[in-house]
Amino acid sequence: MVSCVPPKGEALWQADNAPRGTFMHKRILTCSILALATCLSAPAVMAQDGEASAEKPSDAVRGGDFDEIVVTGRAGGAELRKAEASFAVSTLNDEQLRLTNPVSAADTFKQVPGFWVESSGGEGSNNVRSRGIPTDGYSSVALQENSLSVQYDGGLGYLNADQSFRFDETIARVEAVRGGPASIFAPNAPGGVVNFITRKGTDEPGGLIKYTWGDYGENRVDAYYGQRIGNNWGVFVGGFYRASDGMRDMGFKASKGGQIRGTINYDDGRNSFMVDVKRIDDKVPFYLPVPLTYDANGKIADVPGFDSRNDTLAGPGTSNVAILREGAPYIFDLTEGSHTKLTQVSIEGTFQIDDTFAIQTRSRYKDADILRNAMFPTGNVQELSAYLAGVSPTVLAAFPGAVGVRAQYADGSGVLDADTNGNGLVVGGNLLSVSVPIEEAMTDNRLTAEFDAGGHHNAAIGMTYDATSYRFDRYMGTTLIDVKGNANRVDVVGVDAAGNVVGSLTDNGFQRYGSIYDRVGMNVHNLALYAGDEWQVTPALRLDFAARWERTRINGQVEQKTTVDLGNPATLADNNVLAGTGNYTKVDQSFDDWGWTLGANYQFAPQFGVFARYTDTFRLPSAGEYNGSPTRTDQSSVPIKMAEFGVKYGSGIFNLFATAFWTKFEGVRFTNYRFNEVTNQYDDPEVVVADTQTWGVELEALVRPAEFFDFALQATWQDPQYKGFTYTDSSGTIQDYDGNQLIRVPKLMIRAVPGVNLFNGRVRAEAEIEHYTKRYPDIANSQVLPAYTLVNLNARAQVTDNIAIGLNVQNLFNELGLTEGNPRAGSFNVGDSNSQYFLARPVFGRTVRLNASLSF
């Protein structure tokens, strides 16, 4: 990022180091514009920020960025090399991103040690954890775009931050900070912050057109063009469009749409200014668990007739279905998937007041309509005969004259039996639609100072304000489906002695209409004050400390619910339909807390240093916690304590970053949501308050013994445990899970990358070898998700100065690796650990992508 440079030695003031901010109200916007207008009136001194891209694929060597300047997670604005940072930070440059060609934001996280990433959900709504975080989604890891949060609360219910972000060629580089100062300079970021920094016209990127083909029906075009206008102005435009059948066979065009971004920026070396406008209109599928079983040796295996690596239960049979309710039916359109329509305007600038003081300001306004339609498999996978035996008493009692039950397809195409699809299995399927229109505005304004006093100081004091308004409308019907790729809806009917239908448990495949109903309106106001100082005490010793106070106010209303009978005597599916009453329960909550961090870095030599840091921080409750429970009184700030010690070393052939860490979350509220397949609704959730504690070590290393060969290694070992997790369950039994491993998080993660550089560096090829040890889908650790290893291939060749081609093969050996179990079975104890069949979400099977790009 181009930035302001005070005339002091080689200090480089980066614009990208500011935390996030927001604007919505006129007074906030006015303050930002006034600051930027002042910025443009200052004297000009030309400077560049050194954001140059490498020109050859070989420069994309992982970990070979020891001297790169970092701007994320900091108070001051002066130049700071990665080697001198007093916190754990990883960087991905332009060429690394082009080589690996990530499918989603979550895929970039995989290239950072310490992060456990579940990208098996597709391009949106994935889960990210680091250093013992006990929460899902992006609730404790901030996703930033140009140092400003994509969403202030990244874990808002059914609205993960990555649904409002798409990765494309407009991204120039990525910086990832784990733990440490992230939670002080970013909201909801105790686990870290990942900052996606975009291209600008003043960087003179020129232009690029790139076409990508994937063997799953993927056709995608990325393009951008940037140009400097005169000495100080630049313009940039870029984006992508693609259509795809999906990484699992959905039976229809699953992904379709794109993004466009336009930017105008000013930089005279002392002052900078940028306006960025982004539009997303894109729909992608959300992939969910699939049925699995065990082979004769007790290993996890495919169910007959179902390919767990490539199939999905969702498909045309569960698309465009009418879910009955009071009034007109709700038309559930699965082909919409997760559909994001978003318009975002961002303004940022830096104004150098004098040689000591500077103002940095960032503001963003977002207006989005986000629809999430997906088919969530639920309950136990059962043999048809067992299922019919279980429901038969209910059907026979409800319909006099019925002497037996039968399963038949809802579309009238036939009757099911024990051999249907080669497995004779059925399972529940929730057709869930969630609409979340959201309007959000953020502003962050910071005063920075660089001065000498007992050493050299880079200090900052700032304020972040956010205003978010959203609706949350949720409706669901629970179906019965068969088990095959693109499953079909199944009806269960009662028949008389002649085989005539006399009544039906289901209707059009629905076991229950209206099994979930929510209608919510919320307004959230967040205010944070922070200050920090990076104090260079001696040439070798630097101390930095910072503190943050934050308050969130949650106001809104949640419609009260009742059950209604739609009045069809021929079926039981419409007897208990959840609906709104027209009466609302108000929500009025306020929480605040403060945290601080203290770090030290000692540089024995330019390429060798050590650091230590202690952080006492927090996470405030989310408005999403009240979407379904407006009267809850159990929410409060969660105290978080973190410590880390790191060693950094670099030489011509060897780089090493090693960090030992400790993390403790205190008083976390764990909620057990379990979908009851008898009542076809969620049981009243159990809530347990407990702690978590994690010890661990992260490694990021690179060995380059020769120009033609290098070997990169990223590894994380950790021991994530629940502490004090003891409670009495609904049956009166005391459950003690103290010391159990955190759900879904492996103890060991290894990513080894051997690579070769050929033809004077014009060709780079590498293998990514990922290994993850066993995990558990529940807090009881009753079911094992086995260890697995994936092998991926990446290659890129610079054919001419302007033409490049690339190859990406994911999961080369088509490994079956499970990332999560069945969350709808409950997070405390899944309860079906000894079942022959179960639900879990695997990684994608082998996929191949080819790309060709023309730069100019």
PDB file of C-alpha atoms in Angstrom, residues 101-102 166-171 199 207-213 218-225 237-242 258-259 849 851-854 856:
ATOM      1  CA  ASN A 101      -4.601 -20.383  -6.924  1.00  0.00           C
ATOM      2  CA  PRO A 102      -6.867 -20.597  -3.827  1.00  0.00           C
ATOM      3  CA  ARG A 166     -14.528 -13.481  -2.693  1.00  0.00           C
ATOM      4  CA  PHE A 167     -10.899 -14.223  -3.466  1.00  0.00           C
ATOM      5  CA  ASP A 168      -9.742 -13.157  -6.935  1.00  0.00           C
ATOM      6  CA  GLU A 169      -6.818 -11.619  -8.813  1.00  0.00           C
ATOM      7  CA  THR A 170      -7.477  -8.162  -7.363  1.00  0.00           C
ATOM      8  CA  ILE A 171      -5.776  -9.400  -4.173  1.00  0.00           C
ATOM      9  CA  ARG A 199      -4.017  -3.806  -5.835  1.00  0.00           C
ATOM     10  CA  GLY A 207      -3.343  -5.604 -16.705  1.00  0.00           C
ATOM     11  CA  LEU A 208      -4.094  -9.302 -16.580  1.00  0.00           C
ATOM     12  CA  ILE A 209      -6.623 -11.664 -18.135  1.00  0.00           C
ATOM     13  CA  LYS A 210      -6.775 -15.177 -16.726  1.00  0.00           C
ATOM     14  CA  TYR A 211      -8.940 -18.145 -17.703  1.00  0.00           C
ATOM     15  CA  THR A 212      -9.391 -21.134 -15.383  1.00  0.00           C
ATOM     16  CA  TRP A 213     -10.862 -24.507 -16.329  1.00  0.00           C
ATOM     17  CA  GLU A 218     -15.587 -24.858 -13.828  1.00  0.00           C
ATOM     18  CA  ASN A 219     -15.143 -22.004 -16.282  1.00  0.00           C
ATOM     19  CA  ARG A 220     -13.832 -18.775 -14.816  1.00  0.00           C
ATOM     20  CA  VAL A 221     -12.356 -15.521 -16.083  1.00  0.00           C
ATOM     21  CA  ASP A 222     -10.394 -13.124 -13.852  1.00  0.00           C
ATOM     22  CA  ALA A 223      -9.226  -9.767 -15.137  1.00  0.00           C
ATOM     23  CA  TYR A 224      -7.866  -6.462 -13.913  1.00  0.00           C
ATOM     24  CA  TYR A 225      -6.260  -3.302 -15.206  1.00  0.00           C
ATOM     25  CA  VAL A 237     -10.689  -2.054 -12.031  1.00  0.00           C
ATOM     26  CA  GLY A 238     -10.875  -5.828 -11.735  1.00  0.00           C
ATOM     27  CA  GLY A 239     -12.937  -8.839 -10.818  1.00  0.00           C
ATOM     28  CA  PHE A 240     -14.099 -12.250 -11.999  1.00  0.00           C
ATOM     29  CA  TYR A 241     -17.026 -14.172 -13.420  1.00  0.00           C
ATOM     30  CA  ARG A 242     -17.507 -17.917 -13.334  1.00  0.00           C
ATOM     31  CA  GLY A 258     -18.865 -12.887  -9.843  1.00  0.00           C
ATOM     32  CA  GLN A 259     -17.417  -9.701  -8.471  1.00  0.00           C
ATOM     33  CA  ARG A 849      -7.727 -26.978 -12.537  1.00  0.00           C
ATOM     34  CA  ASN A 851      -5.280 -21.760 -15.985  1.00  0.00           C
ATOM     35  CA  ALA A 852      -3.691 -19.513 -18.556  1.00  0.00           C
ATOM     36  CA  SER A 853      -3.020 -15.806 -18.075  1.00  0.00           C
ATOM     37  CA  LEU A 854      -1.961 -12.916 -20.252  1.00  0.00           C
ATOM     38  CA  PHE A 856       0.103  -6.564 -20.234  1.00  0.00           C
TER      39      PHE A 856
END
